[in-house]
Short mmCIF file of N, CA, C and O in Angstrom, two decimals:
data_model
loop_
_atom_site.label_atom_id
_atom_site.label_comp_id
_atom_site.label_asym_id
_atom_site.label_seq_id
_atom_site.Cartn_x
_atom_site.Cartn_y
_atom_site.Cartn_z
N UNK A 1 -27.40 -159.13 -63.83
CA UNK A 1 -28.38 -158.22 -64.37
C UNK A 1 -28.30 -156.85 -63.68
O UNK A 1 -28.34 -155.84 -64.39
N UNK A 2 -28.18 -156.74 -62.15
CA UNK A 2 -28.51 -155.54 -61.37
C UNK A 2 -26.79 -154.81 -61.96
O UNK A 2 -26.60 -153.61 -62.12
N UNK A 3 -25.89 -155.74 -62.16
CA UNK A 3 -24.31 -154.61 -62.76
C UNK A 3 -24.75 -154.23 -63.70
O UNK A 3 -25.17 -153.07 -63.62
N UNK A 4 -24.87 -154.70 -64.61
CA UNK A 4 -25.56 -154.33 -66.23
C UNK A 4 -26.33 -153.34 -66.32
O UNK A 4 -26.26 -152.71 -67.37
N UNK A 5 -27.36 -152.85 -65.23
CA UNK A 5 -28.40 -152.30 -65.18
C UNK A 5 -27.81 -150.76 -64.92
O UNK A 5 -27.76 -149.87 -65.77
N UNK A 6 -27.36 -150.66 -63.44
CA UNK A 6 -26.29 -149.76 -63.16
C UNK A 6 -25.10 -149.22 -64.12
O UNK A 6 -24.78 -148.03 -64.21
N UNK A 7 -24.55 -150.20 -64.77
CA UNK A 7 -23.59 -149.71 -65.63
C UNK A 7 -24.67 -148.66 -67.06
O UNK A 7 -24.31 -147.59 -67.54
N UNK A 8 -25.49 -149.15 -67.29
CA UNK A 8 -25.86 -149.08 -68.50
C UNK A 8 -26.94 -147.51 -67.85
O UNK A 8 -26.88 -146.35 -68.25
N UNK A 9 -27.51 -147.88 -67.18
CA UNK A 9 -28.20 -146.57 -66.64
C UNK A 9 -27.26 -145.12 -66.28
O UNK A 9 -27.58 -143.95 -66.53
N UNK A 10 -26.07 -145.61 -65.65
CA UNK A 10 -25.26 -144.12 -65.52
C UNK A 10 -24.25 -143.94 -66.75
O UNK A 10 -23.72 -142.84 -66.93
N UNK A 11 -24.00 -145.03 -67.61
CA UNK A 11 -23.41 -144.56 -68.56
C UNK A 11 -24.48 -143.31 -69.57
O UNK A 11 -24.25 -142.25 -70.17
N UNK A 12 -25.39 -143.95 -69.39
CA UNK A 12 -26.89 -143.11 -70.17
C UNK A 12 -26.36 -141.71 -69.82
O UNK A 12 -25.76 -140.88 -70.50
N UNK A 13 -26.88 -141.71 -68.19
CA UNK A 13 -26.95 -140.43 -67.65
C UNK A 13 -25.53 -139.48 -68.25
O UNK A 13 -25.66 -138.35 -68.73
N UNK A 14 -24.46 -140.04 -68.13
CA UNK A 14 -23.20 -139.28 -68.44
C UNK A 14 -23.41 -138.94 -69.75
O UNK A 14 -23.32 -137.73 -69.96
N UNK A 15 -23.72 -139.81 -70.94
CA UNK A 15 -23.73 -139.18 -72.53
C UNK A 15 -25.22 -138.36 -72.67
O UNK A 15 -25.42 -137.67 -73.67
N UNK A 16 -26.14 -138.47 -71.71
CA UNK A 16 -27.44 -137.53 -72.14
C UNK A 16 -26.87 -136.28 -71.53
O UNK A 16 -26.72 -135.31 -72.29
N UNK A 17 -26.58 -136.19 -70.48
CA UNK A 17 -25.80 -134.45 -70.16
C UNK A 17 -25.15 -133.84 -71.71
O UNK A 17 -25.58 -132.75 -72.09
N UNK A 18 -24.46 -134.32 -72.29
CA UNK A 18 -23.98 -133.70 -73.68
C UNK A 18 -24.94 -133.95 -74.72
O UNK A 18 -25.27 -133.09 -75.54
N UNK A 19 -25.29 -134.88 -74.71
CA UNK A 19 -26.56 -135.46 -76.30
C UNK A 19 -27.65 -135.75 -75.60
O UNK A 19 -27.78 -136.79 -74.95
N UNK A 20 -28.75 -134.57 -75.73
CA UNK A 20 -30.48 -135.33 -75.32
C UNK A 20 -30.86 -136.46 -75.86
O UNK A 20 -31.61 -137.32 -75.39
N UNK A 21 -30.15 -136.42 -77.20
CA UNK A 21 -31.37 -137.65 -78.21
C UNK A 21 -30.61 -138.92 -78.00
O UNK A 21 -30.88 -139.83 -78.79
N UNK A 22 -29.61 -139.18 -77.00
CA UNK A 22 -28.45 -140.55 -76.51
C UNK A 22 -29.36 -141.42 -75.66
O UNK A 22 -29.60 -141.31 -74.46
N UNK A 23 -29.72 -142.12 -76.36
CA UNK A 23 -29.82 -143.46 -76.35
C UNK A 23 -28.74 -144.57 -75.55
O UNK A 23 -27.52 -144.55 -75.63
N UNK A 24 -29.71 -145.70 -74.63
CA UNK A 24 -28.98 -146.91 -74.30
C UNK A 24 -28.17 -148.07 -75.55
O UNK A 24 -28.54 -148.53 -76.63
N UNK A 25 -27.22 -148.17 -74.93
CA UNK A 25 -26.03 -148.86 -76.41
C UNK A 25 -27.04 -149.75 -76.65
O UNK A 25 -27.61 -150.28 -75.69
N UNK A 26 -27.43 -150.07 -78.13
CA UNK A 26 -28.04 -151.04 -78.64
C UNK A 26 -27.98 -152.81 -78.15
O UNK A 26 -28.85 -153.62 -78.44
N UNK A 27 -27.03 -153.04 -77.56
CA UNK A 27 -26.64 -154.30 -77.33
C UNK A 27 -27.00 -155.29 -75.99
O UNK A 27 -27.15 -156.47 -75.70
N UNK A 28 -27.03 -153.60 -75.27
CA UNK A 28 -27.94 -153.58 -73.79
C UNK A 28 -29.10 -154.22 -73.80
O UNK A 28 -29.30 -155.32 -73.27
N UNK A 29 -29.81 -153.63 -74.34
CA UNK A 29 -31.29 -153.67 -74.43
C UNK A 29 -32.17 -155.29 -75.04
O UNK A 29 -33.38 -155.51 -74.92
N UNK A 30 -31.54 -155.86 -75.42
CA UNK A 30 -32.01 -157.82 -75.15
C UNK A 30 -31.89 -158.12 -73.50
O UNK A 30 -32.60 -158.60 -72.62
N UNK A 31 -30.57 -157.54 -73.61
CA UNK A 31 -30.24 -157.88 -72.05
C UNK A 31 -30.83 -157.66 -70.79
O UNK A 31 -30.82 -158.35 -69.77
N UNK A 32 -31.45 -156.33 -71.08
CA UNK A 32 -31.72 -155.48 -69.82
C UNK A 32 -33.73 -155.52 -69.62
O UNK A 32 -34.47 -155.44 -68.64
N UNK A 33 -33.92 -155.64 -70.80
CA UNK A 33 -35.65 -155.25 -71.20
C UNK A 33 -36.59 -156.43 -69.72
O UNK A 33 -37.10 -155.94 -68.71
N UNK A 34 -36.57 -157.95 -70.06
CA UNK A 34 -37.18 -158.76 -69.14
C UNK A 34 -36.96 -158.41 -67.56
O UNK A 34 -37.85 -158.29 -66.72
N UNK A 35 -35.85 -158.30 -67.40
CA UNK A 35 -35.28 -157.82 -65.99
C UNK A 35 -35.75 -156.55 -65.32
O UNK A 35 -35.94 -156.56 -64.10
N UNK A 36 -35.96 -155.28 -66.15
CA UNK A 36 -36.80 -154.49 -65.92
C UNK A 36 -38.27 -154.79 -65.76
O UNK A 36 -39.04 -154.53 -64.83
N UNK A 37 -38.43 -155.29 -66.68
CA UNK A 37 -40.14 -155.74 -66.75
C UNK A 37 -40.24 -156.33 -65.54
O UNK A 37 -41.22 -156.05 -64.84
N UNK A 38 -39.21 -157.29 -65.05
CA UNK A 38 -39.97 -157.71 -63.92
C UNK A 38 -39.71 -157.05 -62.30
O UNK A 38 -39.82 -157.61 -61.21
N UNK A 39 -39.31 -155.62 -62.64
CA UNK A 39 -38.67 -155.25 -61.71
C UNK A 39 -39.32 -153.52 -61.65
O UNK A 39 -38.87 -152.66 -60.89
N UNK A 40 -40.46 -153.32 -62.63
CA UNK A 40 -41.39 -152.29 -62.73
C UNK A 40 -41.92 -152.50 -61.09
O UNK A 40 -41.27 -151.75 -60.36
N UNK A 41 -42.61 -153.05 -60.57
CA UNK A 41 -42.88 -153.00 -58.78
C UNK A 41 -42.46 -152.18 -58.04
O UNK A 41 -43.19 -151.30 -57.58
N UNK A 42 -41.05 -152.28 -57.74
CA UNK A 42 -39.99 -151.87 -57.26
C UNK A 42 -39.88 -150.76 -57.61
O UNK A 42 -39.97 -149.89 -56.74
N UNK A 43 -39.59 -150.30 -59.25
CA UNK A 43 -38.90 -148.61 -59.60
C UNK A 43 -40.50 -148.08 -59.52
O UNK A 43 -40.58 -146.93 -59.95
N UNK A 44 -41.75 -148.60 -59.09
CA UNK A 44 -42.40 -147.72 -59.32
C UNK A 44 -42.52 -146.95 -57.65
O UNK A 44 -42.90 -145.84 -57.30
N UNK A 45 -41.99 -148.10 -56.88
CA UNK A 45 -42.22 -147.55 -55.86
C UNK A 45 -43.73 -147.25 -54.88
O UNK A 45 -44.60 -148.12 -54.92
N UNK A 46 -43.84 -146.60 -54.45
CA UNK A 46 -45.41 -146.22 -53.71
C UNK A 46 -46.11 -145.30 -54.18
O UNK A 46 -47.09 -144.85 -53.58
N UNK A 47 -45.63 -144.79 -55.59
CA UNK A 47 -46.09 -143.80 -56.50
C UNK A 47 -47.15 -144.04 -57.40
O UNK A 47 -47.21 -143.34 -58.41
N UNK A 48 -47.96 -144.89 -57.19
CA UNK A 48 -48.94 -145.43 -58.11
C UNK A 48 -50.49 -145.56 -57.15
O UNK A 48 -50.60 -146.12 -56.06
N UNK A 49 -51.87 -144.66 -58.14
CA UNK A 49 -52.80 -143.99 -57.06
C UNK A 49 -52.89 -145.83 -56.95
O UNK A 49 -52.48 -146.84 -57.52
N UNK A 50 -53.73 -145.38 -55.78
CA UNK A 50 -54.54 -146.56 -54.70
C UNK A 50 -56.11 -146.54 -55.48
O UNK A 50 -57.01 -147.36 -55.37
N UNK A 51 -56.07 -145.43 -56.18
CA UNK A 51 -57.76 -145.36 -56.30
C UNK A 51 -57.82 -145.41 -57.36
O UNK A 51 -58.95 -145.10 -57.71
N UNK A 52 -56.99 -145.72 -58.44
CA UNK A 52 -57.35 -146.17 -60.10
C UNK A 52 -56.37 -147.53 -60.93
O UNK A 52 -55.19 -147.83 -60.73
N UNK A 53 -57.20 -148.04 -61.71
CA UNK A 53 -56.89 -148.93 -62.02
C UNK A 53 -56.41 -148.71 -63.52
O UNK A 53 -57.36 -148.32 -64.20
N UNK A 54 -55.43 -148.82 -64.13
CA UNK A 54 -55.22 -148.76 -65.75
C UNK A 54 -54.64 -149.59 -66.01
O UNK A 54 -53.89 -150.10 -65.19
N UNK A 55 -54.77 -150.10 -67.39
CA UNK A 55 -53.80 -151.04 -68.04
C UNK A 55 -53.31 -150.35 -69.13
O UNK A 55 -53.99 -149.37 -69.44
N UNK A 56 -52.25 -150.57 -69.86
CA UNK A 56 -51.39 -150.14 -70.63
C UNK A 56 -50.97 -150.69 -71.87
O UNK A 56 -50.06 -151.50 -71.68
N UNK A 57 -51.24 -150.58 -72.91
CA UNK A 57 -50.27 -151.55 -73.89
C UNK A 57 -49.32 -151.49 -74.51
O UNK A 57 -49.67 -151.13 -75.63
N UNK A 58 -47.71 -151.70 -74.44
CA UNK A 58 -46.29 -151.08 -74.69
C UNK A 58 -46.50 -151.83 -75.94
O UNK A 58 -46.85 -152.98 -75.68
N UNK A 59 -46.40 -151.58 -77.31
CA UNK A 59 -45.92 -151.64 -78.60
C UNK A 59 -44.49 -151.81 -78.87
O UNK A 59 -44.03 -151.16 -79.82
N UNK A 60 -43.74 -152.56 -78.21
CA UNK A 60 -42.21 -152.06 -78.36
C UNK A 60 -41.63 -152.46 -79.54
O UNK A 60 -41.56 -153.69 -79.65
N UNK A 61 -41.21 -151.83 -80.43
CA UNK A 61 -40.24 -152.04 -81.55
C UNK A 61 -39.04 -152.23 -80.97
O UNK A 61 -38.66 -152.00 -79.82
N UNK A 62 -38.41 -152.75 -82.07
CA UNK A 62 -36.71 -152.85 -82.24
C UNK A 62 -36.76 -154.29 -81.76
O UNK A 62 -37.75 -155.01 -81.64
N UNK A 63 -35.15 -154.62 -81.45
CA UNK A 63 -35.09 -155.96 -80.83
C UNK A 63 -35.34 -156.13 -79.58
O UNK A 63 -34.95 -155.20 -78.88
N UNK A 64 -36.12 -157.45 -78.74
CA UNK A 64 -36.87 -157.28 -77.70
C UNK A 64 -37.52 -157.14 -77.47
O UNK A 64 -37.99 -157.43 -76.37
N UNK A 65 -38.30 -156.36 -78.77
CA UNK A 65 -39.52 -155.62 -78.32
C UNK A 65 -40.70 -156.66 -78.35
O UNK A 65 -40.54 -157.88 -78.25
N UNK A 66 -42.05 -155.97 -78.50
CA UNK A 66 -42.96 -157.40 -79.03
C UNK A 66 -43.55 -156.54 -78.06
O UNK A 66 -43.05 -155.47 -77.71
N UNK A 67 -44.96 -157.16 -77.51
CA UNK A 67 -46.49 -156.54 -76.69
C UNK A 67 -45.79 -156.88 -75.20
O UNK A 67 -45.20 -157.89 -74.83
N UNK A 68 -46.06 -155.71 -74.52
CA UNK A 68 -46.32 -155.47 -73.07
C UNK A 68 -47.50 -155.24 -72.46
O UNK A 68 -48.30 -154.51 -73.04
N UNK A 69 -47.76 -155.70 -71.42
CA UNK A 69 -49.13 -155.03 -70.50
C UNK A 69 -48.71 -154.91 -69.31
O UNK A 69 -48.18 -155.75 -68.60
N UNK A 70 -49.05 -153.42 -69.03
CA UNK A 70 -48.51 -152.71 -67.79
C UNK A 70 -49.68 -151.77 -66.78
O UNK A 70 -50.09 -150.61 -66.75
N UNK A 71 -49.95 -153.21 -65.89
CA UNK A 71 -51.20 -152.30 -65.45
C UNK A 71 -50.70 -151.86 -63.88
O UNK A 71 -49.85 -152.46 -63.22
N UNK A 72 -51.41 -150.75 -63.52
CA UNK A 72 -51.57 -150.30 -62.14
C UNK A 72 -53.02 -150.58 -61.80
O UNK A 72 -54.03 -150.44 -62.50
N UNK A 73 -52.87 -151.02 -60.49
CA UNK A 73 -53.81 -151.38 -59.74
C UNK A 73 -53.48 -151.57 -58.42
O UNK A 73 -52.42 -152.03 -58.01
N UNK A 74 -54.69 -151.12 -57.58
CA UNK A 74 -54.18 -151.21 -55.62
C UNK A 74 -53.17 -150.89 -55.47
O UNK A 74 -52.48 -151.50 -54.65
N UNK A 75 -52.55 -149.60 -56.32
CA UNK A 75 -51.55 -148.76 -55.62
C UNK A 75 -49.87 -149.99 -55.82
O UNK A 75 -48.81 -149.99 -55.20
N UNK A 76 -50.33 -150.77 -56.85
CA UNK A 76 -49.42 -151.42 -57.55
C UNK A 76 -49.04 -151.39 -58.79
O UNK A 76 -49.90 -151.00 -59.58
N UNK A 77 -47.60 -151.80 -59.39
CA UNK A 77 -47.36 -151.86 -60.84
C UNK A 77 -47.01 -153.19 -61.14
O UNK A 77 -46.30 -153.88 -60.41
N UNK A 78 -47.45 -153.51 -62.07
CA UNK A 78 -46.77 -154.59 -62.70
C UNK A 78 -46.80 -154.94 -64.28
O UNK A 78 -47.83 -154.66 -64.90
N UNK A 79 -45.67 -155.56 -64.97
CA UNK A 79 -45.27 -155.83 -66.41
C UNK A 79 -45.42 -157.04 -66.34
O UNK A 79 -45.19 -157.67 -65.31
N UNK A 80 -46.08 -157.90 -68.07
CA UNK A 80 -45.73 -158.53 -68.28
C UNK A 80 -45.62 -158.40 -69.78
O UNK A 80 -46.00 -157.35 -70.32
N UNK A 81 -44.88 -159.89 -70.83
CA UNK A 81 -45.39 -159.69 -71.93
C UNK A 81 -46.21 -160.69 -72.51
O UNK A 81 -46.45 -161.84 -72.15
N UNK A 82 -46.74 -159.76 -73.81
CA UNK A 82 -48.10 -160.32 -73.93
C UNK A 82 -48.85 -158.94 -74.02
O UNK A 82 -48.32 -158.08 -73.33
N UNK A 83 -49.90 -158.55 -74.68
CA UNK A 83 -51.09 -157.73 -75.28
C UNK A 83 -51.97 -158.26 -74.10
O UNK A 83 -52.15 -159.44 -73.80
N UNK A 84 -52.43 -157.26 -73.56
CA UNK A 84 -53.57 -156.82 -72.85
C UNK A 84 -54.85 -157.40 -73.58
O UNK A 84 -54.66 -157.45 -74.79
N UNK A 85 -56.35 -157.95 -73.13
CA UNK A 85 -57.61 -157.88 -74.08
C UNK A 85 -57.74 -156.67 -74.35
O UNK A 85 -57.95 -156.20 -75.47
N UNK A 86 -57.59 -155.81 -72.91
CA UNK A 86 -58.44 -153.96 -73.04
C UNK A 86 -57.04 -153.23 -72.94
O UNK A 86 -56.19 -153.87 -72.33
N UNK A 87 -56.77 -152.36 -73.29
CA UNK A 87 -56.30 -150.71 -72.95
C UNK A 87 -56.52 -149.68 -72.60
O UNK A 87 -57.24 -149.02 -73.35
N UNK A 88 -56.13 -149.13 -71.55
CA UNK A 88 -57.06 -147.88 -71.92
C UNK A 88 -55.81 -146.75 -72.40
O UNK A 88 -56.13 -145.60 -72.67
N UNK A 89 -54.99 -147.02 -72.43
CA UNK A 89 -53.60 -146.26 -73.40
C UNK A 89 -52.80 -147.63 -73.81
O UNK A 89 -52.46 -148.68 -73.26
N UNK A 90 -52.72 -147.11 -74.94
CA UNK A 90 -51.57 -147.95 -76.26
C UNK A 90 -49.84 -147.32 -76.16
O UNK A 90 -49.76 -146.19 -76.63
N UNK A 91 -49.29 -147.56 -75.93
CA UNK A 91 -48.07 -146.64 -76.61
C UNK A 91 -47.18 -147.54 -77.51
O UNK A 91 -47.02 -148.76 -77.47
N UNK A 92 -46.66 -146.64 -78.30
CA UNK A 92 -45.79 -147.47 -79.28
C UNK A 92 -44.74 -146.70 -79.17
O UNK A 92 -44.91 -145.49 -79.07
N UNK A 93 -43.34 -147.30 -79.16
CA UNK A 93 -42.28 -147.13 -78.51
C UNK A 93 -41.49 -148.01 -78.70
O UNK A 93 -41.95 -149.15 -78.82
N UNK A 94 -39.79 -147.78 -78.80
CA UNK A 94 -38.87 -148.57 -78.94
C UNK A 94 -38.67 -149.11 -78.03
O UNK A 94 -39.14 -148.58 -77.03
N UNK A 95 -37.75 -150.72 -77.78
CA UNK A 95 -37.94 -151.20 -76.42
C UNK A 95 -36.73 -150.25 -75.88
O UNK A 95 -37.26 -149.76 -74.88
N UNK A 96 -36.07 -149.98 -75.91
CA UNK A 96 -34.88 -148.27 -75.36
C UNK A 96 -35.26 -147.86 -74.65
O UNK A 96 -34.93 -147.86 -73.47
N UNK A 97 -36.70 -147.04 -75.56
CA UNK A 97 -37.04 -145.80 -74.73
C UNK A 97 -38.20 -146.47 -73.73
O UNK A 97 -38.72 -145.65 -72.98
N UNK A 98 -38.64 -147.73 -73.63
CA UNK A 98 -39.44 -148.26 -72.43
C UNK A 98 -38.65 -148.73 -71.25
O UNK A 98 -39.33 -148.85 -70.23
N UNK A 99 -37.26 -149.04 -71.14
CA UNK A 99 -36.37 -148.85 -70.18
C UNK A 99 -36.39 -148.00 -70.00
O UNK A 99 -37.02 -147.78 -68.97
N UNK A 100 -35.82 -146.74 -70.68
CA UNK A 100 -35.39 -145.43 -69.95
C UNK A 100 -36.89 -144.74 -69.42
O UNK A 100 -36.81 -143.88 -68.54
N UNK A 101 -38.07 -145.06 -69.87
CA UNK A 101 -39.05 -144.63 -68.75
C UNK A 101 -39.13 -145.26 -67.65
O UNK A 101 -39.22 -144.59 -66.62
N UNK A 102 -39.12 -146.76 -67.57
CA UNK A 102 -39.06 -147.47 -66.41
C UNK A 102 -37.74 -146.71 -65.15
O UNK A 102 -37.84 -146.42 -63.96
N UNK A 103 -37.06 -146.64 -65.72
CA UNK A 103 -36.37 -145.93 -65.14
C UNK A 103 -36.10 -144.43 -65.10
O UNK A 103 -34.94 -144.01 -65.06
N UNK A 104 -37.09 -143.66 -65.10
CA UNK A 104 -37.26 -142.38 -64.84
C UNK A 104 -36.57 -141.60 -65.98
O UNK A 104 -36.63 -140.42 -65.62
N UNK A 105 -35.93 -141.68 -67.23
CA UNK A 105 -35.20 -141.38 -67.91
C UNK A 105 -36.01 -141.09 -68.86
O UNK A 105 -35.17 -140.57 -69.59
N UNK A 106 -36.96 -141.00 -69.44
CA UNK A 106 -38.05 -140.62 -70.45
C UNK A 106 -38.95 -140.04 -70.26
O UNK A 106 -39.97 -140.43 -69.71
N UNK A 107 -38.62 -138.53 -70.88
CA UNK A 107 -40.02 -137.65 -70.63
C UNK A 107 -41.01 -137.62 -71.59
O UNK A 107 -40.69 -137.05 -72.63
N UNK A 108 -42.37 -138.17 -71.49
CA UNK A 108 -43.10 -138.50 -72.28
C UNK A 108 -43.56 -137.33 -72.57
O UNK A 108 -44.37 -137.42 -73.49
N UNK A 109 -43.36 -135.95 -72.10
CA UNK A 109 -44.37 -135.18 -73.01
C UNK A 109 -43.28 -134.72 -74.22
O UNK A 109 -43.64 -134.27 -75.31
N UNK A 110 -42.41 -134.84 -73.95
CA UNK A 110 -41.38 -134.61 -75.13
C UNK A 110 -41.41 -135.54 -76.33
O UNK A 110 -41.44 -135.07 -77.47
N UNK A 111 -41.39 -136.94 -76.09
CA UNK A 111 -41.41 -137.63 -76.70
C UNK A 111 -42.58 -138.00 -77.59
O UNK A 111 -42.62 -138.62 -78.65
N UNK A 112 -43.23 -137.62 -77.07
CA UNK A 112 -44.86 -137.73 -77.68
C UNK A 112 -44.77 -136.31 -79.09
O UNK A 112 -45.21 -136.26 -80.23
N UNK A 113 -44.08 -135.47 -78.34
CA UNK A 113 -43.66 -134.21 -79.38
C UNK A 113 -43.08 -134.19 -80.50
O UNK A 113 -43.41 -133.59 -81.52
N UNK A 114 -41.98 -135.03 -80.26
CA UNK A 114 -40.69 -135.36 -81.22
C UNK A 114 -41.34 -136.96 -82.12
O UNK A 114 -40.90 -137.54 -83.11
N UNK A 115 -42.67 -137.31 -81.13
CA UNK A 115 -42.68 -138.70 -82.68
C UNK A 115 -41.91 -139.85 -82.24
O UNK A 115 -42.03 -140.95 -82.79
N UNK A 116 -40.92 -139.58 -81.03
CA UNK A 116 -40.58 -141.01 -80.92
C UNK A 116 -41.38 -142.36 -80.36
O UNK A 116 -41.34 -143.57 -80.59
N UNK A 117 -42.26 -141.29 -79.32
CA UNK A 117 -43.47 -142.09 -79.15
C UNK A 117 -44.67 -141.88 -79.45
O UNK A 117 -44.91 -140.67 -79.48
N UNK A 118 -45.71 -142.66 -79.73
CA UNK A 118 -47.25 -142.42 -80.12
C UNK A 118 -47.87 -142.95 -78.87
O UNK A 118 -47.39 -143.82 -78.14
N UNK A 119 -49.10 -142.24 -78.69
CA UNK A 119 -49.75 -142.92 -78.17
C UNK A 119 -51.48 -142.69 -78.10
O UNK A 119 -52.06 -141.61 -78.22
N UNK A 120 -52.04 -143.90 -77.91
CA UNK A 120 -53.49 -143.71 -78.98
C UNK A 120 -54.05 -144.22 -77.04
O UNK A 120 -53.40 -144.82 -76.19
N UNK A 121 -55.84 -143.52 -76.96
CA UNK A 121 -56.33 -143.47 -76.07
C UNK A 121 -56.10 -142.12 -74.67
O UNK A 121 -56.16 -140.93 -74.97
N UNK A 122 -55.89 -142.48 -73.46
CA UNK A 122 -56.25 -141.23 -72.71
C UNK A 122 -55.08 -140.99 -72.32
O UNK A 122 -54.53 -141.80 -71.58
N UNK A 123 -54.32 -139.62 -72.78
CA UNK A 123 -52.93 -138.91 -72.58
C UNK A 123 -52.72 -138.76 -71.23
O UNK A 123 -51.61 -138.97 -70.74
N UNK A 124 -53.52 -138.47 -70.68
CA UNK A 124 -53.70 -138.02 -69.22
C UNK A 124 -52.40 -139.27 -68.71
O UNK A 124 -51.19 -139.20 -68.51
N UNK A 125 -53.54 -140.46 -68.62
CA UNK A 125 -52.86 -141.54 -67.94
C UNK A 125 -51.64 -141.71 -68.87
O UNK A 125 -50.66 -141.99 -68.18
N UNK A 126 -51.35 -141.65 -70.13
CA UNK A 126 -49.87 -141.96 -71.04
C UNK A 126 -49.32 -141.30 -69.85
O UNK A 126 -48.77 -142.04 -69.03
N UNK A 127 -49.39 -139.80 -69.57
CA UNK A 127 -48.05 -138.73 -69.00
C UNK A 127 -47.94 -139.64 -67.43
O UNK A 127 -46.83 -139.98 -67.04
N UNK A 128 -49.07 -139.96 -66.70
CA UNK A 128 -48.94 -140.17 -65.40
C UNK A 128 -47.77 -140.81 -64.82
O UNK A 128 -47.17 -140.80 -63.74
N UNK A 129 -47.61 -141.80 -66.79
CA UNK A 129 -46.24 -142.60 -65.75
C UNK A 129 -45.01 -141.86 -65.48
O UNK A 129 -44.19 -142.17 -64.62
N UNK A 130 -44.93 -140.78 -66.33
CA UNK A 130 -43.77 -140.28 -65.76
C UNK A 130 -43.68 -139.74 -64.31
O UNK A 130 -42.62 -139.42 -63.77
N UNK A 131 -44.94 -139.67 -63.73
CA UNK A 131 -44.87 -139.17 -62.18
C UNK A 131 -44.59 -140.42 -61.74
O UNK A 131 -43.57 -140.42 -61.04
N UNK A 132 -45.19 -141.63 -61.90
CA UNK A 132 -44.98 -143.01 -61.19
C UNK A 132 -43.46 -143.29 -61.70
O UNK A 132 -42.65 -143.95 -61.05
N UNK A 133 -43.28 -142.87 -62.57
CA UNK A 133 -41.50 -143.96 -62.91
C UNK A 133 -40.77 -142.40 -63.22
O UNK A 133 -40.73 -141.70 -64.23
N UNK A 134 -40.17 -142.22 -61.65
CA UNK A 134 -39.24 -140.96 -61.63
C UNK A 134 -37.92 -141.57 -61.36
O UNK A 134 -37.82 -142.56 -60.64
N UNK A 135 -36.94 -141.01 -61.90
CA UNK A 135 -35.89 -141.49 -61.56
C UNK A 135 -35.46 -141.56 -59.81
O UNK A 135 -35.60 -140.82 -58.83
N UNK A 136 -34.87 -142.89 -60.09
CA UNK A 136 -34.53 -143.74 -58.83
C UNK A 136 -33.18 -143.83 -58.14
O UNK A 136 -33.04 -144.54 -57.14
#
């Protein structure tokens, strides 16, 4: 999983320098999605406040995709899947582009621009993750 991950993350990086809108190879992404999810902790690092609590609900389309809940709490992150009861941000999103945020590779205020992602409830916290999941 961790070669796969590496391979597939700097191949990204090399074709987004020429193409912004380049995307992880479709074939990746069954492969790579659970392994991330359970490995959000880690890429978030110590970047997540101590003093607020949110939960999240990832909408992921495509293959793989299906309900995420991604909450911070005590200055922790964690994924699982499965729909949240509460939200206090929704996003809907390909499962792609929820790797490439996990991994610092998705700028949500762009994306929120362009339509690739939606997201319903408080924007504030949508953008935050990009401060918590910076590239690693």
């Amino acid at each position: 999983s961790q070669r796969l991950s590496e391979v597939a993350l700097h191949s990204w990086d090399i074709r987004s320098a020429a193409d912004p809108r380049a995307g992880l190879a479709p074939a990746t992404v069954p492969l790579l999605l659970d392994g991330v999810l359970g490995s959000v902790g880690r890429l978030a690092g110590r970047r997540v406040p101590a003093d607020r609590a949110l939960t999240y609900y990832l909408d992921l389309s495509g293959e793989a995709g299906g309900p995420v809940t991604l909450t911070l709490a005590d200055g922790q992150a964690t994924a699982r899947r499965g729909a949240p009861a509460h939200a206090d941000v929704t996003l809907h999103l390909p499962a792609e582009a929820a790797i490439r945020l996990f991994w610092g590779r998705l700028g949500l205020e762009r994306a929120l621009a362009d339509g690739s992602v939606r997201a319903e409830g408080d924007r504030a916290a949508a953008l935050l993750l990009n401060e918590i999941f910076r590239g690693v």
